[in-house]
XYZ file of C-alpha atoms in Angstrom:
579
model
C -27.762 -2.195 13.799
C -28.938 0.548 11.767
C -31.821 3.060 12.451
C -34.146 4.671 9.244
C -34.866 8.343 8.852
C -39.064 8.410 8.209
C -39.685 8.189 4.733
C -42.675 9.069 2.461
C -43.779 5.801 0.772
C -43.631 4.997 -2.540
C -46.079 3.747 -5.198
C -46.686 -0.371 -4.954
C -46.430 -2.422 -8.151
C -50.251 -3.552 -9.659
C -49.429 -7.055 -7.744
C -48.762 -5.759 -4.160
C -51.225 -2.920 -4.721
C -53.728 -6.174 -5.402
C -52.783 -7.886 -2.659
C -52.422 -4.927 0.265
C -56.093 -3.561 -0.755
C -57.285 -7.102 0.014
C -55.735 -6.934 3.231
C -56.584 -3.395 4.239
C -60.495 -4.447 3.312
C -59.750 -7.357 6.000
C -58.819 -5.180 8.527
C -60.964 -2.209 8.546
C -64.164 -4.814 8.105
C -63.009 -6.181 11.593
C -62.411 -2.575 13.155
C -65.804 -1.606 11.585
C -67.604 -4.613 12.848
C -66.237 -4.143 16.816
C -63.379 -6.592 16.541
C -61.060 -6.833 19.727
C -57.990 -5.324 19.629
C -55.500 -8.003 19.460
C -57.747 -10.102 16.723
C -57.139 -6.943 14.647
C -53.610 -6.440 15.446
C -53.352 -10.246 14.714
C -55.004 -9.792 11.114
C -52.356 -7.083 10.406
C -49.264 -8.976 10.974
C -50.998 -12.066 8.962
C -51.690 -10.016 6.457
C -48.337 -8.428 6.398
C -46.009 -12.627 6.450
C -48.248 -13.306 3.597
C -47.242 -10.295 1.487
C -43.236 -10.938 2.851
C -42.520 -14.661 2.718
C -40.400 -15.948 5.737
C -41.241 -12.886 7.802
C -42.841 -13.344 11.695
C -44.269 -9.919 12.545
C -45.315 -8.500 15.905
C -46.891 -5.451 17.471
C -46.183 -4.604 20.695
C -48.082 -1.497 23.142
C -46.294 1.085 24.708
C -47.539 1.651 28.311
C -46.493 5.684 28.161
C -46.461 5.619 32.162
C -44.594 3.132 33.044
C -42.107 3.150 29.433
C -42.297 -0.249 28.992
C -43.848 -2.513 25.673
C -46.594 -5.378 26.157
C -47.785 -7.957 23.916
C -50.080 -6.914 21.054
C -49.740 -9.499 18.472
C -47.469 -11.970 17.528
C -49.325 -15.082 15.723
C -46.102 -16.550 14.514
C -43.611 -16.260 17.208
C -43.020 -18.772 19.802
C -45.180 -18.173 22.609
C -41.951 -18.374 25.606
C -40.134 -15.553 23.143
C -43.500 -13.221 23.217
C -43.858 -14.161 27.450
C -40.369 -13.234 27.406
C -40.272 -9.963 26.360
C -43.284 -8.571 27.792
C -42.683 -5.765 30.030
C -39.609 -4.917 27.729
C -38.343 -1.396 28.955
C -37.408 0.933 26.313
C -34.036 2.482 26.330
C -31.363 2.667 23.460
C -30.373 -0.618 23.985
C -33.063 -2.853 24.598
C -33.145 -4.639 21.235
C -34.901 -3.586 17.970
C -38.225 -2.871 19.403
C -37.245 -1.222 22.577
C -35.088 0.728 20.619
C -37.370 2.312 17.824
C -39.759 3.270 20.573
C -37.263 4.732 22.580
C -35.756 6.780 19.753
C -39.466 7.340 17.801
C -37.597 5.907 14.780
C -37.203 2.514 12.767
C -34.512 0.307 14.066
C -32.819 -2.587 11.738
C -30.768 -5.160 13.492
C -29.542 -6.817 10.493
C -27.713 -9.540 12.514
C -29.097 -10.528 16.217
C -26.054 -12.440 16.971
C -23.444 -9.740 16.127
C -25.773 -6.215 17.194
C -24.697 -4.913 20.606
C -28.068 -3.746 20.992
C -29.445 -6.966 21.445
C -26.697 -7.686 23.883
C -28.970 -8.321 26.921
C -31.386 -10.331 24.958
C -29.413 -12.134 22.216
C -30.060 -15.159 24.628
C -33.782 -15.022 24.138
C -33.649 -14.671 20.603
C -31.303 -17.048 19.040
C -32.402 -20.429 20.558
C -35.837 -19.834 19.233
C -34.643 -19.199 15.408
C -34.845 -15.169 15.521
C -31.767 -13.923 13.293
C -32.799 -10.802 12.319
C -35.063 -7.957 13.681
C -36.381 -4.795 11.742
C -38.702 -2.477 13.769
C -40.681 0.834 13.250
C -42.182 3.299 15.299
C -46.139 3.255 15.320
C -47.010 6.327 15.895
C -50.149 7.719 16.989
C -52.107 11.357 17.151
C -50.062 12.075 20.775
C -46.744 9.787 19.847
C -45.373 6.544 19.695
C -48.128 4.173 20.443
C -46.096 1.001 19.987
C -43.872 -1.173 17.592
C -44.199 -3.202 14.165
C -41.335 -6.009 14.179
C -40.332 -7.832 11.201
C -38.477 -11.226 12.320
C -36.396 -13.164 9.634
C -34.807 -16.475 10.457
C -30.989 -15.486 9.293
C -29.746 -12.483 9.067
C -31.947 -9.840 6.503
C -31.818 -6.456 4.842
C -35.383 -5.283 4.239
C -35.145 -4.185 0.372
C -37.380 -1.285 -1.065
C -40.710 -3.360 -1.307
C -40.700 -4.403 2.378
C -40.294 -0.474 3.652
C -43.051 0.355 1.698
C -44.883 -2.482 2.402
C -43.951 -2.126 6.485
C -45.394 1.725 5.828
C -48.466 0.224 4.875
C -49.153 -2.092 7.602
C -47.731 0.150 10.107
C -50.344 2.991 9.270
C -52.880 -0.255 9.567
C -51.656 -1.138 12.970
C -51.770 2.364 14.234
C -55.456 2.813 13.081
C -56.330 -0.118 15.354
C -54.252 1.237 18.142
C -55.765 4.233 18.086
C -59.270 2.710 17.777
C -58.899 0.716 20.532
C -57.271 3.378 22.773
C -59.525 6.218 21.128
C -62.930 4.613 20.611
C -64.883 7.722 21.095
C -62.178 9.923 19.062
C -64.180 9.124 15.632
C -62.337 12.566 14.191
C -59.012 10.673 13.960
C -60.468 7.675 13.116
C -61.823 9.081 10.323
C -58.780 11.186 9.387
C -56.894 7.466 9.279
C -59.319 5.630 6.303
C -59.275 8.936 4.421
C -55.746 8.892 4.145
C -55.557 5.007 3.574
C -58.325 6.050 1.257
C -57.673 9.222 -0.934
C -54.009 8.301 -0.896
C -54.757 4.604 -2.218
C -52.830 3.940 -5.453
C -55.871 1.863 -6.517
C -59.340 3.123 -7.699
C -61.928 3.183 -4.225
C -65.174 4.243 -3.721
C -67.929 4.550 -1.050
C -71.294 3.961 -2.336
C -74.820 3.444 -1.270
C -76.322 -0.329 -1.391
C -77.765 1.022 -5.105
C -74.659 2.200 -6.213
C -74.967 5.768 -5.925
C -71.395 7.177 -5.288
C -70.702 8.544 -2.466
C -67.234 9.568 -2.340
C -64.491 8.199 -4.559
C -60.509 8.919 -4.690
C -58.060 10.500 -7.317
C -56.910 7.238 -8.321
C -60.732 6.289 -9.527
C -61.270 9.719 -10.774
C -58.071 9.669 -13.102
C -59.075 5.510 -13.882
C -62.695 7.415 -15.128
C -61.396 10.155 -16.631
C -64.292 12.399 -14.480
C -63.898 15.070 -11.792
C -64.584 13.691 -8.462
C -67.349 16.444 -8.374
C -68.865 14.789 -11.286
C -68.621 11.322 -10.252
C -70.500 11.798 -7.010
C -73.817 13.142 -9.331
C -73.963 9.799 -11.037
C -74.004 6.053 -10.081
C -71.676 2.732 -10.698
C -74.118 1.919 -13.614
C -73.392 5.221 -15.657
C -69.575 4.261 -15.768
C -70.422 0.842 -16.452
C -70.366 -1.122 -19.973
C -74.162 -1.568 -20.692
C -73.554 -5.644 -20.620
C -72.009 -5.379 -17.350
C -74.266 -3.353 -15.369
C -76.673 -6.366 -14.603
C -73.566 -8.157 -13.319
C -72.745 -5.000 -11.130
C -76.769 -5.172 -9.821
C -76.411 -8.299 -8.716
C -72.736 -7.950 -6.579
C -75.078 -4.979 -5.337
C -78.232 -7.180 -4.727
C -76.417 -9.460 -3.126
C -73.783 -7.787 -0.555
C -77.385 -5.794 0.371
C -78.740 -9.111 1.516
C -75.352 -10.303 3.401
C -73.244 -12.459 0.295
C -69.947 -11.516 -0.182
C -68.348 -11.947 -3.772
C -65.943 -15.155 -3.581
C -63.724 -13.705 -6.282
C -63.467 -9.730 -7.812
C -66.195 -8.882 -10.722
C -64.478 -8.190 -14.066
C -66.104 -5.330 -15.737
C -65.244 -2.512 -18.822
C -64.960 1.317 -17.432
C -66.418 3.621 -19.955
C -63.908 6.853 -19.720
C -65.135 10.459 -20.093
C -63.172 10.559 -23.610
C -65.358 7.643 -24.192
C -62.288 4.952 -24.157
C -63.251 1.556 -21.983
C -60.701 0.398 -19.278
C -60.923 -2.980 -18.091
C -60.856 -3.827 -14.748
C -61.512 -5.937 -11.452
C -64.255 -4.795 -9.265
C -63.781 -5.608 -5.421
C -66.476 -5.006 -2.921
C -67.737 -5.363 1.136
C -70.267 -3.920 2.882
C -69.078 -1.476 5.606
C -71.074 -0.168 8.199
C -74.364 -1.751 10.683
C -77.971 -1.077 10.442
C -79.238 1.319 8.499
C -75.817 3.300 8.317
C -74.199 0.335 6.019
C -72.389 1.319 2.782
C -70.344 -0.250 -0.102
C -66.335 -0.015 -0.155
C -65.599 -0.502 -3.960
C -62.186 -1.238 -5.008
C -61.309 -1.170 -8.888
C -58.208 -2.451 -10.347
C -57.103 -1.308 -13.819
C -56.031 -4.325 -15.371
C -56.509 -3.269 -19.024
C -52.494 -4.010 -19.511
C -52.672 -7.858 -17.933
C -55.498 -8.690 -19.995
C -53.405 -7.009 -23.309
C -50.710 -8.688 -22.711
C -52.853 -12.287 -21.918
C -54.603 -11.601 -25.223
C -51.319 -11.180 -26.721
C -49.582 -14.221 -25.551
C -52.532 -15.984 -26.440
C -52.690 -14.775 -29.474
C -48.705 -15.804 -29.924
C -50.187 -19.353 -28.794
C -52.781 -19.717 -31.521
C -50.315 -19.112 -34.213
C -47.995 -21.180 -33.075
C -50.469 -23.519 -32.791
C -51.243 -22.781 -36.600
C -47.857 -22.814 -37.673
C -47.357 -26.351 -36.046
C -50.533 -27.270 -37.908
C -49.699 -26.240 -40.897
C -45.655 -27.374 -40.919
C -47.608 -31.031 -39.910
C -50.209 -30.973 -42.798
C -47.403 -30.308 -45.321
C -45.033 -32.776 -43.977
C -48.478 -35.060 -43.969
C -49.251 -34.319 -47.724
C -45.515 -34.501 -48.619
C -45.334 -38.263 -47.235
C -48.753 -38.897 -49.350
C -47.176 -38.393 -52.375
C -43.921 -40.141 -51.491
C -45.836 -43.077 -50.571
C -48.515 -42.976 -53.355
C -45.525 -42.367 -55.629
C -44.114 -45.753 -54.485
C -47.339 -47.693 -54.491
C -47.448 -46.968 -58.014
C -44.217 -46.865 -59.538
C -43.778 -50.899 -58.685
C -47.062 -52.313 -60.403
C -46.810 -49.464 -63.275
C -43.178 -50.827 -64.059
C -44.556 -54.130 -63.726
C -47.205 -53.030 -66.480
C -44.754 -51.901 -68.654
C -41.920 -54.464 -68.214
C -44.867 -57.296 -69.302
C -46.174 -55.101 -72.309
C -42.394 -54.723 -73.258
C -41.892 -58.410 -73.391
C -45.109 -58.757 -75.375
C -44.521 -56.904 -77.946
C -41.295 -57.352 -78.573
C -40.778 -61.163 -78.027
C -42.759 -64.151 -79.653
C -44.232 -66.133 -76.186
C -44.856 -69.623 -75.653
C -48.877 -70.014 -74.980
C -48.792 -70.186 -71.161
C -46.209 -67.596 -70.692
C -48.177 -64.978 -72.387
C -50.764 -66.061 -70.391
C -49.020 -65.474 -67.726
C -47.354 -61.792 -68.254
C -51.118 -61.175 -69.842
C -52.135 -62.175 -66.044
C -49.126 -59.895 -64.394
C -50.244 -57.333 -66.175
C -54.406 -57.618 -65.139
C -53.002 -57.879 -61.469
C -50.903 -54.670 -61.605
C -53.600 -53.029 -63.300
C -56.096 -53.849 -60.704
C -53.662 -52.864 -57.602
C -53.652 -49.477 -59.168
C -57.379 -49.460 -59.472
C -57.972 -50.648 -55.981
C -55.525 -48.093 -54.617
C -57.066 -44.777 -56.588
C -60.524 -46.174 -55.639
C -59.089 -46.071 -52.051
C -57.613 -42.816 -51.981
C -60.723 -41.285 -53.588
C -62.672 -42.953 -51.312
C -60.318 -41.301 -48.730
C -60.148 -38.297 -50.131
C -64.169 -37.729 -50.279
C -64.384 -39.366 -46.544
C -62.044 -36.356 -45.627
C -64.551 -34.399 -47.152
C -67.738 -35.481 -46.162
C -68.450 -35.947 -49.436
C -69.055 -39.898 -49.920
C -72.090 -40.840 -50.843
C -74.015 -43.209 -48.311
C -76.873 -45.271 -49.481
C -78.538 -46.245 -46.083
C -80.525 -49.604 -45.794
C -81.375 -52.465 -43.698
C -77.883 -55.031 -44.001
C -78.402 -58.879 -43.458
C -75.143 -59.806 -41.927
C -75.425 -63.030 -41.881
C -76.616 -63.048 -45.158
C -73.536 -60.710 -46.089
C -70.781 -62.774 -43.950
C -71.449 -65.815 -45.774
C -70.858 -63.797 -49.500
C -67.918 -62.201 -48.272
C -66.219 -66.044 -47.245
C -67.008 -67.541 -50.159
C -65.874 -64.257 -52.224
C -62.356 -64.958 -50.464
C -61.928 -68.391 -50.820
C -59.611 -68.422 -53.700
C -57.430 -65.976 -51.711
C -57.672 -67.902 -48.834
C -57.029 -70.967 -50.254
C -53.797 -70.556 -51.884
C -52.448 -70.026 -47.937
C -54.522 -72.920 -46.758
C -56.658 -70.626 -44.644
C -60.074 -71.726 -42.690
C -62.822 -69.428 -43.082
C -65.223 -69.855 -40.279
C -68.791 -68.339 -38.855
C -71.389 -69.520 -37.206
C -74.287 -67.335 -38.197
C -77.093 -69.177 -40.267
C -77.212 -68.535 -44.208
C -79.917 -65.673 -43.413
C -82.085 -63.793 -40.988
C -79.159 -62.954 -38.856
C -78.599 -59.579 -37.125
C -79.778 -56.737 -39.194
C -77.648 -53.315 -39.029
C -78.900 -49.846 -40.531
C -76.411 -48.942 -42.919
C -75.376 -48.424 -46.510
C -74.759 -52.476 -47.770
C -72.476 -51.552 -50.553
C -70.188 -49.848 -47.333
C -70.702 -52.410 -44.902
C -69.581 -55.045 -47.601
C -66.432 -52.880 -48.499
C -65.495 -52.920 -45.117
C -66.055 -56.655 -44.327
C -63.882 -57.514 -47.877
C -61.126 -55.301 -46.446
C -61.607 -57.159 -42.860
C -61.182 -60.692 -43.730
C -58.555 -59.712 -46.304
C -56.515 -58.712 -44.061
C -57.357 -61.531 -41.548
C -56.010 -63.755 -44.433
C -53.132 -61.680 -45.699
C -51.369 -61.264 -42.109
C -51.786 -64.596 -40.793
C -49.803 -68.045 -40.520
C -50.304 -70.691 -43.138
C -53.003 -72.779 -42.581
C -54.082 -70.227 -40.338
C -57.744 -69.503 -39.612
C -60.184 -66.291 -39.588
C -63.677 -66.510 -37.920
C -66.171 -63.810 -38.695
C -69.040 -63.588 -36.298
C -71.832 -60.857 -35.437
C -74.252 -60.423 -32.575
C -77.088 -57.929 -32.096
C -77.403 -55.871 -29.100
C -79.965 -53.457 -27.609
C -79.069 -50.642 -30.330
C -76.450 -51.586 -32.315
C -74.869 -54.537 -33.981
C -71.542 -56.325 -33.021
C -69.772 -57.447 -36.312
C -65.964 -59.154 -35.186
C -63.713 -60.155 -37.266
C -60.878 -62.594 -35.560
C -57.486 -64.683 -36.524
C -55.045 -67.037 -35.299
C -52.061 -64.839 -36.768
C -49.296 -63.440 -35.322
C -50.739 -60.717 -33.506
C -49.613 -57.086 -33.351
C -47.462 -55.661 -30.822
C -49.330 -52.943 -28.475
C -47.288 -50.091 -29.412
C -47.821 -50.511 -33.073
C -51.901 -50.852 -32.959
C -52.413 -46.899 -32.841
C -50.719 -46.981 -36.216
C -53.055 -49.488 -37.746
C -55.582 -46.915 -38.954
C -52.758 -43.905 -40.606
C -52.897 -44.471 -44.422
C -49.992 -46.473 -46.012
C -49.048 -47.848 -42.650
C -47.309 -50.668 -43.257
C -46.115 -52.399 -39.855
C -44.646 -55.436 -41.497
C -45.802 -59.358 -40.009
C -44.392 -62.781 -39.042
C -42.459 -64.773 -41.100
C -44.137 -66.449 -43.954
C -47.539 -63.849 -43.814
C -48.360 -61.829 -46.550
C -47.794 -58.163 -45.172
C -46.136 -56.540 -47.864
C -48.771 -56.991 -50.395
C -51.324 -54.657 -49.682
C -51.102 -51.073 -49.763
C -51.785 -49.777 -46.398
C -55.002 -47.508 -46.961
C -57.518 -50.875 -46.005
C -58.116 -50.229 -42.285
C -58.037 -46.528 -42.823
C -60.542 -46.476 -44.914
C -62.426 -49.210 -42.432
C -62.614 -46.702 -39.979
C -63.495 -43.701 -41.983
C -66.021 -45.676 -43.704
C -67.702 -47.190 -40.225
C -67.677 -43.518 -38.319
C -69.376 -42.252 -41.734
C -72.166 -45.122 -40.564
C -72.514 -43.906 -36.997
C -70.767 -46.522 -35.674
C -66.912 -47.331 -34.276
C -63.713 -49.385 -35.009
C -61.515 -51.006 -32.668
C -58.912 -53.285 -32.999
C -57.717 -56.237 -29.981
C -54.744 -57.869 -30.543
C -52.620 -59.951 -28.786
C -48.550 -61.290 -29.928
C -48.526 -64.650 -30.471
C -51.844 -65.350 -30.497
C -53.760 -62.953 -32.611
C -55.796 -60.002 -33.724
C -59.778 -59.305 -33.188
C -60.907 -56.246 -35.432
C -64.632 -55.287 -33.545
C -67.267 -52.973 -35.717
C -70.216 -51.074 -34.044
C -72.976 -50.123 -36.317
C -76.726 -49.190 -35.323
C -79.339 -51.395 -35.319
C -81.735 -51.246 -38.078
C -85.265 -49.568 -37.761
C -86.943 -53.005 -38.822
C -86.078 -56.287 -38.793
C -87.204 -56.987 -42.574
C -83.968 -56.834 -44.627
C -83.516 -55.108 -47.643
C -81.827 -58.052 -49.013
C -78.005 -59.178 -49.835
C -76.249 -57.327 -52.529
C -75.043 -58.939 -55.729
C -71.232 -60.376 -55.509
C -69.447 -57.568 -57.025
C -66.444 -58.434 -59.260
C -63.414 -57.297 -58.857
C -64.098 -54.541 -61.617
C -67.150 -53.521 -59.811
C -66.820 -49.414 -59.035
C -66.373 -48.816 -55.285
C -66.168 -52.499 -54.319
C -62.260 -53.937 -54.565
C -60.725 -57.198 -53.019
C -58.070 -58.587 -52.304
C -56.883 -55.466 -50.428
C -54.246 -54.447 -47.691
């Protein structure tokens, strides 16, 4: 066991300053509205196990007559311990407690099971999980008034932030002692909250209900940057921000008609020198009846919010930085894939032209590297058409014709459209709309066509042979359902996220076409559809197959505008036969 020579307390760190004004305002509202004594003793050792985690705190009362200490508080010990000691006698051996009131000094019994102080009441401790004791002196205006104790379940060292904390809560717990035992001394009362008030690291004030200062500490004069003298000729609005003072009016407004604030008013400080200081207004109403006044408590927290701006400015740039790193790696991938996509029909160009013009050809075969040389030239076609069309979706630059779109109408022209490319894999091409007045969708029919091309396409391309793609539409209350289903071999969960990135190419089942196309067809679905108002999903399921399900508004009126002309292949805009 050691004892403590009285020492003046430091300054608390901005967290524990937070925290123990929070407390204090708990405590001195209950003195000041007529709380009981041990209800306020109880707050104060509360208020201290929160601050001090794994801490039990008691006070006990010293009966100055008889020398002996009775239970004042002790929420968090076990009730036989508390029975237990009460009547404790004081002496220089009788424990922790006992001891600091004997000796007017703080006591620290860093291990109950090896201190010989706690020799005749080591017993009582131990079997109820006490390991270590730490207890001060409260003193009063005429001497020791009781004890603050400061349990721990092994043994414990209190470090530098518990003293001063202890300090704190000790000055606390002698203000309600001597309230309760001095109710009619107001003098020393009053001599207690104007030390725990002009010695407050942390900005207070006393105000009327309008704001009016009434008396304020060094802390808030420094935080201002004013005299007190100066200070208590003005009001909270003429330190105030100009778009914060209705905010203050209201906390004003409000305490005045009985609402406390649930959380601390942030507001900007204007300083004498004109500089603003940021900070966290606290408030209660202190006081009854007419004599009622404002405790204001204001926390500088101009360097928190710096440094939050600052790591949220780190964030943000980070942020950028990732953004930027992706959007290169993105266009770098572009290129490499675009490269690709062209290189193989470009060499297939020249290879053919080669062979043309340098060898005499048989009839059909120059035919044939003739028709080689048309198809390579039109998969380049389709894919610069595509990327432009990307490109200006990107944009918002594609031009949208909007109209009234016979799907039914359009369905039909799209199937027959395909059927050469659906014939050579012996697919079945199947609807049952009529030929015309089907569901009508408000859209641009030269878009909606595009889309449906690049639908069914790819319903033929990535299917089995002698597979089958059904195209059907339904109108709903304001929008139209266009789906566009196959028998193929489906697409595995994971990979259907992936459907819609440009030159995704996610490969198929045996014996499909997959690797024809070039990737950009369902992106270009989906940009194309959202540019229309409407959405894109996709439904598919292994083995079985894949449902591709477009959302597009209703039209205005049911007349159509009519079906658009079969584009060829040539036609600007329009391409089939795409991946």
């Amino acid at each position: 066991m050691t004892t403590d020579a009285p020492q003046a307390p430091e300054a608390l760190d901005a967290g524990d300053t937070a925290g123990l004004l929070d407390r204090q305002h708990r405590v001195l509202e209950l003195l000041a509205g007529g709380a009981g004594r041990g209800e306020v003793l109880g707050a104060v050792t509360l208020a201290l196990e929160e601050l001090i985690p794994g801490s039990r705190c008691s006070v006990l009362v010293l009966d100055p007559t008889r020398g002996t200490l009775h239970h004042g508080a002790a929420p968090s010990l076990p009730a036989a311990y508390s029975a237990a000691i009460d009547g404790l006698a004081i002496g220089d051996d009788a424990g922790s407690c006992g001891t600091a009131a004997y000796l007017d000094e703080a006591v620290v019994a860093e291990d109950i099971a090896r201190d010989a102080r706690w020799d005749r009441f080591r017993t009582l401790a131990l079997p109820h999980g006490l390991g270590s004791c730490w207890s001060s002196p409260i003193r009063g205006h005429d001497g020791v008034l009781g004890t603050f104790a400061v349990y721990h379940a092994r043994p414990h060292r209190p470090d530098a932030r518990e003293r001063r904390l202890v300090a704190r809560f000790t000055d606390l717990a002698a203000v309600a002692l001597e309230h309760d035992r001095l109710y009619g001394a107001l003098a020393e009362s009053e001599e207690r909250f104007r030390r725990a008030f002009e010695d407050n690291a942390v900005g207070m004030a006393l105000t009327d209900l309008g704001g009016r200062f009434l008396k304020v500490n060094d802390a808030l004069a420094a935080m201002l940057g004013h005299p007190a003298t100066t200070l208590l000729a003005a009001d909270l609005d003429t330190v105030l921000r100009p778009d914060d003072r209705a905010g203050a009016r209201l906390l004003l407004r409000g305490l005045a008609a009985g609402t406390a604030p649930a959380e601390p008013l942030e507001v900007a400080l204007v300083r004498g020198d004109g500089r603003t200081v940021e900070a966290a207004l606290t408030a209660s109403v202190v006081g009854g009846g007419r004599g009622r006044y404002v405790s204001l408590n204001v926390v500088d927290v101009t360097a928190r919010r710096a440094a939050q701006r600052d790591r949220d400015a780190r964030r943000e740039a980070e942020l950028a930085a990732r953004v930027a790193e992706d959007a290169s790696r993105a266009k770098s991938e572009l290129l490499s894939t675009l490269s690709h996509e062209l290189r193989t029909p470009l060499q297939a160009i020249i290879g053919f032209s080669e062979l043309l013009g340098t060898l005499e050809l048989p009839p059909a075969r120059r035919e044939a590297a003739l028709g080689h040389i048309d198809a390579a030239a039109r998969h380049v076609l389709d894919l610069v058409g595509d990327v432009l069309d990307l490109a200006r979706l990107e944009a918002r630059a594609l031009p949208l014709a909007p109209g009234t779109v016979d799907l039914a109408a359009l369905v039909r022209e799209v199937l027959d459209l395909l059927e050469p490319v659906a014939a050579r894999r012996g697919i079945r091409r199947t609807t049952d709309l009529p030929t015309a007045g089907g569901p009508t969708a408000g859209a641009d029919p030269r878009r909606v066509r595009q889309v449906l091309i690049n639908l069914v396409t790819n319903g033929v391309r990535h299917n089995h042979v002698d597979g089958w793609v059904h195209v059907d539409a339904v109108a709903e209350s304001s929008e139209v359902v266009l789906t566009v289903s196959d028998g193929g071999p489906g697409i595995a969960p994971a990979l259907v996220p992936r459907l819609f990135e440009p030159f995704a190419q996610l490969g198929g089942a045996e014996g499909d076409d997959a690797g024809s196309g070039t990737g950009l067809g369902l992106a270009l679905v989906r940009g194309l559809v959202e540019a229309m108002a409407g959405t894109v999903t996709v439904e598919s399921t292994p083995g079985t197959g894949t449902t591709v399900t477009v959302r597009l508004p209703r039209a205005a009126t049911a007349e159509p505008c009519g079906s658009p002309d079969v584009a060829g292949a040539a036609d600007p805009g329009v391409r089939s036969d795409r991946g």
